[in-house]
Coordinates of C-alpha atoms in Angstrom, one line a residue:
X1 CA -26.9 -16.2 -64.9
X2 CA -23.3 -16.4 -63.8
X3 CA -23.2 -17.5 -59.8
X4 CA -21.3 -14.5 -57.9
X5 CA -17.8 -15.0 -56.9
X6 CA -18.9 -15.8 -53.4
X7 CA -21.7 -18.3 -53.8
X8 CA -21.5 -22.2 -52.8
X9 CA -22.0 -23.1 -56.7
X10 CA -18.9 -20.9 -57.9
X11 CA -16.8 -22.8 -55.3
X12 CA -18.0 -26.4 -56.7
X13 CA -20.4 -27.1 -54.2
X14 CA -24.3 -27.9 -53.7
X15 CA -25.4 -25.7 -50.5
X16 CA -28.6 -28.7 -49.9
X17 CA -30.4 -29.2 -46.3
X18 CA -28.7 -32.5 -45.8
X19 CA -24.8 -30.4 -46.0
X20 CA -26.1 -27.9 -43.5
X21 CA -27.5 -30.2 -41.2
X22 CA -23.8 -32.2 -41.6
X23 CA -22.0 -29.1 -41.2
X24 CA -24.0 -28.3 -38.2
X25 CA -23.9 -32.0 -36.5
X26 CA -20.0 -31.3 -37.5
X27 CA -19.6 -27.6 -35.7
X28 CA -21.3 -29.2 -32.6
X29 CA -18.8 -31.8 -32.7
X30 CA -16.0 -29.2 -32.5
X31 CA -17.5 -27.2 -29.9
X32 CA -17.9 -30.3 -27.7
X33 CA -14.5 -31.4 -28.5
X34 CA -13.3 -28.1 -27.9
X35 CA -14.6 -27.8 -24.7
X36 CA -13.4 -31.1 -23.9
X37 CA -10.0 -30.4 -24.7
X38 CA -10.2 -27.5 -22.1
X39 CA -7.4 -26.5 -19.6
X40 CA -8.1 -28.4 -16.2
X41 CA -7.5 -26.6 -12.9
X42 CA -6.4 -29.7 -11.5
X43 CA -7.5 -31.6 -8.4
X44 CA -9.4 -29.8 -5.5
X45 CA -7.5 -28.0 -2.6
X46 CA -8.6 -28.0 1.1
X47 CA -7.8 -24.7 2.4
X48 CA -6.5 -24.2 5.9
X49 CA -9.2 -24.2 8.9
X50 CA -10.1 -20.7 10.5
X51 CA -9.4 -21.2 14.1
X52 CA -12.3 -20.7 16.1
X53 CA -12.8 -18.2 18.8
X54 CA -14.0 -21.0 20.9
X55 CA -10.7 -22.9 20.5
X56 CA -9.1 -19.8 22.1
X57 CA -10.7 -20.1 25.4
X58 CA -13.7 -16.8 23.9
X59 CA -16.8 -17.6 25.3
X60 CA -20.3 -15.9 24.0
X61 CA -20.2 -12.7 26.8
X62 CA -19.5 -9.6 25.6
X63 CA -16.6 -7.0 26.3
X64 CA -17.5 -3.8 28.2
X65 CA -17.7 -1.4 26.0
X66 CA -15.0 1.1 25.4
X67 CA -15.4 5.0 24.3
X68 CA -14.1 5.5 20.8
X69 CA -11.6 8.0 22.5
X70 CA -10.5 6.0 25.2
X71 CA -7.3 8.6 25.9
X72 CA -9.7 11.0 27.7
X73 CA -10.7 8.4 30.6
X74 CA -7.1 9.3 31.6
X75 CA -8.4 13.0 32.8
X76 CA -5.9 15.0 31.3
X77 CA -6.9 17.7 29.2
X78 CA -3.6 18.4 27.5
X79 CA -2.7 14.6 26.9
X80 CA -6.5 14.2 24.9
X81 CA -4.9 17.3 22.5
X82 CA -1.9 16.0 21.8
X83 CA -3.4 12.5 20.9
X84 CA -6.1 14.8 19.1
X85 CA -3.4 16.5 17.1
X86 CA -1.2 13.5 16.2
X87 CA -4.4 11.7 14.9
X88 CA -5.1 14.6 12.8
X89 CA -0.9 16.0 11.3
X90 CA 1.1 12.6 12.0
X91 CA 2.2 11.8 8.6
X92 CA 2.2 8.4 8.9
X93 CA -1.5 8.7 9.0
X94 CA -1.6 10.0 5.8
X95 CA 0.2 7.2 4.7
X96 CA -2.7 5.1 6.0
X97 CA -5.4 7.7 4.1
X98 CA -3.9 7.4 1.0
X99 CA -3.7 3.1 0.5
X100 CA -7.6 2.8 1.6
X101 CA -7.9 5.8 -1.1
X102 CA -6.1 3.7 -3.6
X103 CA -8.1 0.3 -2.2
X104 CA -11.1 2.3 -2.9
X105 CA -10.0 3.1 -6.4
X106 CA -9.5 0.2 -7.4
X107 CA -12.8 -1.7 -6.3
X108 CA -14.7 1.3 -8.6
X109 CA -12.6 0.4 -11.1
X110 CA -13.4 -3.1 -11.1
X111 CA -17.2 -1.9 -10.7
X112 CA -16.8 -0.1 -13.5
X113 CA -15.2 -2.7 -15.6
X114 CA -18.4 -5.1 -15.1
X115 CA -20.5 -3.3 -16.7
X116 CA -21.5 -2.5 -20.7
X117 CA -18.9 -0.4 -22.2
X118 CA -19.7 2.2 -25.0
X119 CA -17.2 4.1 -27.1
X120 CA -17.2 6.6 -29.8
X121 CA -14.7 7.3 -31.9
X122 CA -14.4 9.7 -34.8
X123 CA -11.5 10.0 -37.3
X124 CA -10.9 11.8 -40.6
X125 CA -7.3 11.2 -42.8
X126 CA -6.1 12.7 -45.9
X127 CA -3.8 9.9 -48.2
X128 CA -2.0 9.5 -51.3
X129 CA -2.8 6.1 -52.1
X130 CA -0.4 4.0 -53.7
X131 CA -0.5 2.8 -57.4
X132 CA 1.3 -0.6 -56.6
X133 CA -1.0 -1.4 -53.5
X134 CA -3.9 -3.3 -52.4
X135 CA -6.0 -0.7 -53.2
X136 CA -7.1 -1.1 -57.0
X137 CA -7.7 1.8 -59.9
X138 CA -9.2 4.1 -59.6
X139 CA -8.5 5.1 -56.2
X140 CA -5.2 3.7 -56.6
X141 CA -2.6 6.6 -57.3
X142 CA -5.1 9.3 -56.1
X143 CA -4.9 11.5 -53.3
X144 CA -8.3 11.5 -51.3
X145 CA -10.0 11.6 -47.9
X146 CA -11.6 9.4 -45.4
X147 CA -13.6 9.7 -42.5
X148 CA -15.1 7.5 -40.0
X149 CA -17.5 7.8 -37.2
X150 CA -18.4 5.2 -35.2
X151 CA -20.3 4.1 -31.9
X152 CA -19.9 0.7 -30.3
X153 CA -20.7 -1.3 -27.6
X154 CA -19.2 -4.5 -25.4
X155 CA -20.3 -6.2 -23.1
X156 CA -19.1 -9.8 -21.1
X157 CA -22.0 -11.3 -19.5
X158 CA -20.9 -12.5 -16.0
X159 CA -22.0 -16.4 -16.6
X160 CA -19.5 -17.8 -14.0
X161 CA -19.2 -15.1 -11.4
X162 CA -15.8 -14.0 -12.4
X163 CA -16.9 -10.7 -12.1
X164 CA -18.9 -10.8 -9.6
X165 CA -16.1 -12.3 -7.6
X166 CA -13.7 -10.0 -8.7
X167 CA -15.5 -7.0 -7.1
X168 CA -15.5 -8.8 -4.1
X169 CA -12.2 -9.3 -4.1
X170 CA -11.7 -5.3 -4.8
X171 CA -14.1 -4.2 -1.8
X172 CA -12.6 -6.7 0.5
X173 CA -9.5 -5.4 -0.2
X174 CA -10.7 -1.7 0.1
X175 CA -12.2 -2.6 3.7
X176 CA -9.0 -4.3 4.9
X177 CA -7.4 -1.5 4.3
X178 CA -9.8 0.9 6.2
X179 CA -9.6 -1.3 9.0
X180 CA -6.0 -1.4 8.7
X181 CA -6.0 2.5 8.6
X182 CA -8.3 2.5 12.0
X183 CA -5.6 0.0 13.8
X184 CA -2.7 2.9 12.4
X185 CA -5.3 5.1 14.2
X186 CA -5.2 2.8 17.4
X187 CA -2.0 2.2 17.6
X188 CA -0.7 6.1 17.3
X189 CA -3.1 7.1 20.1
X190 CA -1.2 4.3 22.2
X191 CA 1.6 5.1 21.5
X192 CA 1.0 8.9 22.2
X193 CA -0.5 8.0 25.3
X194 CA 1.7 6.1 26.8
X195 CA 4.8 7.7 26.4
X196 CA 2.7 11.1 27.8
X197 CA 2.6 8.5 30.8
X198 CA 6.1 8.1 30.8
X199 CA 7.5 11.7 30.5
X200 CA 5.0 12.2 33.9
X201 CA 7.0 9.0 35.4
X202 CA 10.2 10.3 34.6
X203 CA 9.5 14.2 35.8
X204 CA 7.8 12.4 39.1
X205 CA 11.0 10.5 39.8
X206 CA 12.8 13.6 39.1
X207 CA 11.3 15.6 41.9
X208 CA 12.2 12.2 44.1
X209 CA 15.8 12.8 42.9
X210 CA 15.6 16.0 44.2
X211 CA 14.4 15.4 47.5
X212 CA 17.4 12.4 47.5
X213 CA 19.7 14.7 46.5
X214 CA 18.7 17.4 49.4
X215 CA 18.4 14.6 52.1
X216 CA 21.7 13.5 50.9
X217 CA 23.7 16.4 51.1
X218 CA 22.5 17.0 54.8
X219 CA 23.9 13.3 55.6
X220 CA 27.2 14.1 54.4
X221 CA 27.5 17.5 55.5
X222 CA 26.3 15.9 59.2
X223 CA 29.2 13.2 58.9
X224 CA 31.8 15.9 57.9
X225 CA 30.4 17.9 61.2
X226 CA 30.7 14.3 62.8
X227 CA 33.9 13.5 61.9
X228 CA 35.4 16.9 63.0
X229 CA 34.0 16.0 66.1
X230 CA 35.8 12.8 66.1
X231 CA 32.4 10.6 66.1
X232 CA 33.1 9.5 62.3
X233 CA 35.8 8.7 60.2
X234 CA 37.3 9.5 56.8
X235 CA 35.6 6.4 55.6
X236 CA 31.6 7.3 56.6
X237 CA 32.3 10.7 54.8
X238 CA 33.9 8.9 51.5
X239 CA 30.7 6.4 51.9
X240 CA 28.2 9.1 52.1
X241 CA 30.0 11.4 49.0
X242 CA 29.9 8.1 46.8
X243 CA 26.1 8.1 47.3
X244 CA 25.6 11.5 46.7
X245 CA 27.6 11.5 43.7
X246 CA 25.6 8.5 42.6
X247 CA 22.1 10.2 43.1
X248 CA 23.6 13.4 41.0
X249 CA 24.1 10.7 38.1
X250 CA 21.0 9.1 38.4
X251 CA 19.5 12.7 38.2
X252 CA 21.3 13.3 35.0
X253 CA 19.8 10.1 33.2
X254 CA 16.8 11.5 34.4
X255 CA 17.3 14.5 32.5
X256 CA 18.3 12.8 29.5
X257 CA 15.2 10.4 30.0
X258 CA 12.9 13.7 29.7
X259 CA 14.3 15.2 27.0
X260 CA 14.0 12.1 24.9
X261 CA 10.2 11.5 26.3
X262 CA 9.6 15.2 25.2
X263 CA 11.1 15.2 21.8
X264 CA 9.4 11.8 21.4
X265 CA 5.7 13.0 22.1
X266 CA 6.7 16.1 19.9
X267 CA 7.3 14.1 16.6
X268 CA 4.5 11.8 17.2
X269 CA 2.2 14.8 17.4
X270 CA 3.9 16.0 14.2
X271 CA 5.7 19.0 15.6
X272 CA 9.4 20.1 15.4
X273 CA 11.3 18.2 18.0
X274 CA 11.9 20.7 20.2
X275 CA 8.1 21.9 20.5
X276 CA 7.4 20.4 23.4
X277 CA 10.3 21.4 25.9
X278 CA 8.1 22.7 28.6
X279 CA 5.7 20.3 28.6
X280 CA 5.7 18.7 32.0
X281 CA 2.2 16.6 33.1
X282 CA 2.1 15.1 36.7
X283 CA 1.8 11.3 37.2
X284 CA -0.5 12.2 40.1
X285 CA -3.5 13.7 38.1
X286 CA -3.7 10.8 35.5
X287 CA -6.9 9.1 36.5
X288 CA -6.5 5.2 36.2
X289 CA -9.8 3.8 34.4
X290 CA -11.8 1.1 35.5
X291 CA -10.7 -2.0 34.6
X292 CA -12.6 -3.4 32.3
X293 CA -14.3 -7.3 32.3
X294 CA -12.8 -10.3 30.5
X295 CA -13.1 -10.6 26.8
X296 CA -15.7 -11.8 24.8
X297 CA -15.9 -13.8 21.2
X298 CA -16.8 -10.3 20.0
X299 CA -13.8 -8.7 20.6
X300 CA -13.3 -10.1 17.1
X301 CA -15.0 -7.3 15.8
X302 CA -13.7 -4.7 17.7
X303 CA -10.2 -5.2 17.1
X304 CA -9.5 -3.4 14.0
X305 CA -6.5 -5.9 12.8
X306 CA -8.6 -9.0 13.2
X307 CA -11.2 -7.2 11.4
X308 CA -8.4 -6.5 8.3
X309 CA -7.3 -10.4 8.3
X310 CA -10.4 -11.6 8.0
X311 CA -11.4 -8.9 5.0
X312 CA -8.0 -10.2 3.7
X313 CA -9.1 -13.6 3.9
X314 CA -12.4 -12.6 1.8
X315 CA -10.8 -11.0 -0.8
X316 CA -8.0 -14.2 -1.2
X317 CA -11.2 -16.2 -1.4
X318 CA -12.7 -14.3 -4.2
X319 CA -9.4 -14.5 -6.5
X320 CA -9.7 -18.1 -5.8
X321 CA -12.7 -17.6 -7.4
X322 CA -11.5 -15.8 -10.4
X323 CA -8.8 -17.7 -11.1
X324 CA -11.3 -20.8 -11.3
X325 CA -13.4 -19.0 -13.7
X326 CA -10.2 -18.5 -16.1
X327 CA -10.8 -22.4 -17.1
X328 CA -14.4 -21.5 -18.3
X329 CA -15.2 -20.6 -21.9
X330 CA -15.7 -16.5 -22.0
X331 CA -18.3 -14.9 -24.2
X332 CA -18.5 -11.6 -24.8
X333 CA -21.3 -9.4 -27.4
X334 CA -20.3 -6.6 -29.5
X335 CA -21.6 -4.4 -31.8
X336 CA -20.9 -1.3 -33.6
X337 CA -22.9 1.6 -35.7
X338 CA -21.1 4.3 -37.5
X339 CA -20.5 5.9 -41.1
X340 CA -17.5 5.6 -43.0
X341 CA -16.5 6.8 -46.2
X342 CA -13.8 7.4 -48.6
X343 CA -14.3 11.7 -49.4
X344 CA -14.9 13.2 -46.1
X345 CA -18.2 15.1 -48.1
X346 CA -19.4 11.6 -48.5
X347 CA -19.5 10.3 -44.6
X348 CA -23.0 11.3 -43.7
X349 CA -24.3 9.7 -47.2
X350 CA -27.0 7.4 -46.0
X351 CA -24.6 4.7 -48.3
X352 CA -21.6 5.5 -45.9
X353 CA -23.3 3.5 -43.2
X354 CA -22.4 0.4 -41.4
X355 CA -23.8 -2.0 -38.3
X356 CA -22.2 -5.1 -37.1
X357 CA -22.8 -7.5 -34.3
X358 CA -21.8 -10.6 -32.9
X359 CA -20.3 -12.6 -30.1
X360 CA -16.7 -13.3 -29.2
X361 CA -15.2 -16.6 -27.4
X362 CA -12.7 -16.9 -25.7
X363 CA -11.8 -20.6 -24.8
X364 CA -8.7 -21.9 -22.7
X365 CA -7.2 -25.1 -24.2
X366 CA -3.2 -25.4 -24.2
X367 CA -1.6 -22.9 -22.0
X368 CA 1.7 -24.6 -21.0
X369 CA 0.4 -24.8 -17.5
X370 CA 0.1 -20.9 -16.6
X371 CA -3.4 -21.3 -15.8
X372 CA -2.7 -24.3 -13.7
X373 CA 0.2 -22.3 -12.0
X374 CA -2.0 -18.9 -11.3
X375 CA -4.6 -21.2 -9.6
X376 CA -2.6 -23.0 -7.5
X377 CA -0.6 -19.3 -7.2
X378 CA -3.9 -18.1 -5.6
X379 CA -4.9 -21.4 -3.2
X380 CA -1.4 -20.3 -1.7
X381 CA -2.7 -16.9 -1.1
X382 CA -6.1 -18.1 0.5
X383 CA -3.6 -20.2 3.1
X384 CA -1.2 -17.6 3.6
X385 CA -4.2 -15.1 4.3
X386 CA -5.9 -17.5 6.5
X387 CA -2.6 -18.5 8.5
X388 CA -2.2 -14.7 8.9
X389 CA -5.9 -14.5 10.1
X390 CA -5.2 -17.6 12.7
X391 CA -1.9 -15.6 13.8
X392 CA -3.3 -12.1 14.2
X393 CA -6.6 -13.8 16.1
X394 CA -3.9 -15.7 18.5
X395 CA -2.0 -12.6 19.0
X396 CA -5.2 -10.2 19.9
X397 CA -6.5 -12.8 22.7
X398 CA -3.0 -13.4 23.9
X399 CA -2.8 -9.8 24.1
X400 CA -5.9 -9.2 25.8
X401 CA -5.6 -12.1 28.0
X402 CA -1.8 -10.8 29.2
X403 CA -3.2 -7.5 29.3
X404 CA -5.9 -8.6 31.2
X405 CA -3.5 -10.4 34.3
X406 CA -0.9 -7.6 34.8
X407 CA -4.2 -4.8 35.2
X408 CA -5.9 -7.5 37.9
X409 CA -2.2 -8.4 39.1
X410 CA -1.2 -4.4 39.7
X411 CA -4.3 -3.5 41.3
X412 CA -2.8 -6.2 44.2
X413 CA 0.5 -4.7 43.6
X414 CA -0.8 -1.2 44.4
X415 CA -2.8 -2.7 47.6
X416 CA 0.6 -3.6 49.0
X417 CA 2.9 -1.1 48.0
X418 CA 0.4 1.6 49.5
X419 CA 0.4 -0.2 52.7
X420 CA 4.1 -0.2 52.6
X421 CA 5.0 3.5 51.8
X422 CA 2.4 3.7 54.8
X423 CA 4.7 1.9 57.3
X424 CA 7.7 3.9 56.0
X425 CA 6.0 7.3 56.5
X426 CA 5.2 5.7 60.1
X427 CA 8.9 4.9 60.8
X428 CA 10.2 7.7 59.6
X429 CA 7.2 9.9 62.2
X430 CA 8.5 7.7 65.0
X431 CA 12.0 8.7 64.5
X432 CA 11.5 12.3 64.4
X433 CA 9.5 11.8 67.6
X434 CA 12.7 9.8 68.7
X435 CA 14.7 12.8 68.2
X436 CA 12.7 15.4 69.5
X437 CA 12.5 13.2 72.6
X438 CA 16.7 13.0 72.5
X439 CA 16.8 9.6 71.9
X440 CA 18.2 9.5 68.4
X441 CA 20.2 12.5 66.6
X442 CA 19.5 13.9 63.4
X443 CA 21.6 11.3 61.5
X444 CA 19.4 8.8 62.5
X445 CA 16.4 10.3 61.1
X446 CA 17.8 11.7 57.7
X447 CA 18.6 7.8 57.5
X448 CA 15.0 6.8 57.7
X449 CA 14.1 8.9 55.0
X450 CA 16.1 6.9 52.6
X451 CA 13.7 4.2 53.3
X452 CA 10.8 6.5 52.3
X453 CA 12.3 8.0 49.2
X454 CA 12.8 4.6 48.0
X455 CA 9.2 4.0 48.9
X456 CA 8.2 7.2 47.0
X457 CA 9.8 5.7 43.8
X458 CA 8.4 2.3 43.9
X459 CA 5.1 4.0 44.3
X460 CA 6.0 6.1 41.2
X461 CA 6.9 3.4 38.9
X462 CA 3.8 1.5 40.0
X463 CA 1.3 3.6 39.4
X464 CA 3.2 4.8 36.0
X465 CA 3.0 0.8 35.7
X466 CA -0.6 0.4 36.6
X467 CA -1.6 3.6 33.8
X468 CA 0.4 1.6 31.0
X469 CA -1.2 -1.3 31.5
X470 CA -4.9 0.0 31.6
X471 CA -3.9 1.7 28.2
X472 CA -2.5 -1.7 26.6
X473 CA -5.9 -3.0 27.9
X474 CA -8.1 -0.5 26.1
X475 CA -6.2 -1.0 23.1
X476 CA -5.9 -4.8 23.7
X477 CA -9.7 -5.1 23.6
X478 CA -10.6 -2.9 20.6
X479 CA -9.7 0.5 21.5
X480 CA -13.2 1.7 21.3
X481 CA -13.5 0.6 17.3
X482 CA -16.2 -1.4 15.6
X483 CA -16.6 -2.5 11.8
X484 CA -17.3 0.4 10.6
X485 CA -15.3 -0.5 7.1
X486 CA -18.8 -1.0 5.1
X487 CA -20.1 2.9 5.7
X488 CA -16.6 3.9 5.1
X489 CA -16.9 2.7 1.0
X490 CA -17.7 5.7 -1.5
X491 CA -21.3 5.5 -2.4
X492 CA -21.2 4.0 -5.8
X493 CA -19.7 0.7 -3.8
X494 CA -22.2 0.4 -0.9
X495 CA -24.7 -1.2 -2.6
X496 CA -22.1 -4.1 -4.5
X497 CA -20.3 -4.7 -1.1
X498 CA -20.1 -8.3 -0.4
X499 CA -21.6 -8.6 3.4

């Protein structure tokens, strides 16, 4: 019998034990060699340190706690809805909405890329096939049709974690940016807050501007009377219009000042500019909170852009990882079922079927050095994220620590401005006593008042002071947050987060 085209005797060679065990001893050879010749990551890398929270002067106490909406220790009701309404139209909120959206995305995308993936395809063609072609008689010149349907399946074992790591990567990413979308939160409700503080500073100093102007106006009109009397001159009436006319400016700025602080609050609560034009809170009914202890090593946690760094610092980690794994051998198994069939009337012919199976490699050797380069690409990344990490953790307990001295610092400066608005009030008592006794004249005691009204304002920007502060502070330590980035993650991702 004639061997078959395809056999080992056709081809001039004896298929015996002793050549398979050869060509076996010679495959594993190759392999080995192969694996051998395999692109080298190069030599290790030390990352950066983490700086500690000890190194920072933290101890192991922990921060008083702080309400998740920290605005409404402030008592006023209108200030907790305009912060309430920025945090739910500001668009730049959105902004922050939509990236952990896209985060999220992409960490179920990665999920989903893990896993076994199945396809089925189904096709059916009608050809003219050619007569000078591949294809021989006596399909060849014929027109006929074809069909195919087919199921198959693919799957990449995860032997070196590349996966694994890669979904790390996706969720750390995804949490970074929910904390990052909590410190947006944070730092709108700040800044809502404190310029509501300021627009009550600027009205209160107003209504002082007024008094000033009124006590001022009686001075001068009382040296005009004077000097028609003979007791002044031309150049106590000149000195008393140039501070009148000085007062009228400041008053102006003022009103400038509270238009700005109005249109301000108005687009950072997401309203036309002008929607807040009435709006007029007074400095004297915001409540100053208590003031809270020192910070503790966990304000680490409660500070949502630490909290982001350090997620960032994850997720560079994890490349790291990946890009590692890209030096390892990949094998992936894949198989397919399906009928095919040239006559579309033939395709579900038990004859029209066909199986197949098997694995692929996949096996780095000479890459020109990209490999090499994307490593080394993603060690830079791990330092840069880990330098930002070191940075952001200085910042927050410089910030809490500064925040922390000017609170304990204007609660003395209070103490002693209050005793000295006191005194003034006093002197200012004792010369209207003086006058109604006819020791002094009315000049005399409209000049004492000057004293006060500066007093007044002092005592204005202090407390407008001391309410900025306290709000820096609550922000500085957390702003109410904690971690709350792992029950944020769509469901399908909770159970593959990477604690």
């Amino acid at each position: 019998m004639t061997a078959p085209p395809t056999s080992p005797r056709f081809l001039g060679l004896h298929w015996t034990p002793r050549i398979q065990r050869a060509t076996g001893l010679t495959t594993s050879a190759l392999l080995l060699s192969l694996l051998s010749a395999c692109a080298s990551p190069g030599p290790d890398h030390a990352p950066l340190p983490l700086t500690a929270p000890t190194a920072l002067g933290l101890n192991d106490a922990s921060s008083t706690a702080i309400a998740a909406a920290w605005w409404t220790s402030l008592g006023d009701e209108h200030l907790n809805q305009l912060v309430e309404q920025a945090l739910r139209d500001q668009p730049s909120l959105a902004v922050a909405r939509t990236r952990v959206e896209r985060t999220q995305t992409l960490a179920e995308l990665s999920r989903a890329a893990n896993g076994p993936q199945a396809t089925l395809s189904a096709d059916a063609t009608e050809q003219r096939y050619s007569r000078k072609g591949l294809i021989p008689a006596p399909i060849a010149g014929s027109t006929d049709s074809s069909g195919t349907v087919q199921a198959a399946l693919s799957w990449s074992p995860d032997w070196w974690g590349q996966q694994a790591a890669q979904l790390a990567a996706a969720i750390g990413q995804a949490r970074a940016a929910q904390a990052d979308a909590a410190a947006a939160r944070t730092a709108l409700a700040t800044q809502v807050s404190r310029s509501y503080i300021a627009l009550a500073r600027v009205l209160s100093q107003q209504r002082g501007a007024q008094l000033a102007l009124v006590q001022r106006q009686a001075i001068l009109d009382l040296t005009r009377q004077r000097l028609s009397a003979g007791l002044d001159t031309d150049g106590d009436v000149a000195q008393a219009q140039v501070v009148l006319d000085d007062i009228r400016a400041q008053a102006e700025g003022l009103e400038e000042q509270i238009a700005l602080a109005r249109q301000q609050l108005a687009v950072l609560t997401g309203q036309s500019p002008h929607a807040l034009d009435s709006l007029s809170p007074n400095l004297a009914q915001l409540q100053v909170p208590a003031l809270p202890a020192a910070a503790g090593a966990d304000l680490l946690g409660r500070r949502p852009d630490v909290v982001a760094a350090r997620w960032r610092v994850e997720a560079s980690a994890q490349n790291l990882t990946v890009a590692r794994t890209q030096f390892y051998p990949n094998i992936s198994l894949n198989a397919f079922a399906g009928l095919n069939a040239l006559g579309v009337d033939q395709l579900f012919n038990l004859e029209s079927r066909q199986l197949g199976i098997g694995p692929a490699l996949r096996l780095p050797l000479f890459d020109g050095g990209a490999l090499r380069a994307q490593h080394q690409s993603r060690q830079a990344e791990l330092d840069e994220a880990i330098a930002q990490y070191n940075s952001t953790l200085l910042n927050a307990v410089k910030e809490a620590s500064n925040a922390l001295s000017s609170n304990q610092s204007l609660e003395r400066q209070v103490q002693l401005q209050n005793t000295a608005r006191a005194n003034a009030n006093k002197v200012r008592e004792l010369a209207q006593d003086r006058r109604k006794a006819g020791l002094v004249n009315e000049l005399a005691v409209l000049n004492t008042e000057t004293q006060t009204l500066t007093e007044r304002r002092l005592t204005v920007d202090l407390r407008a002071r001391q309410l900025d502060a306290r709000v820096l502070l609550l922000t500085a330590l957390g702003g109410g947050w904690q971690d709350d980035t792992a029950a944020a993650l769509p469901p399908n991702l909770k159970d593959a987060r990477h604690e």
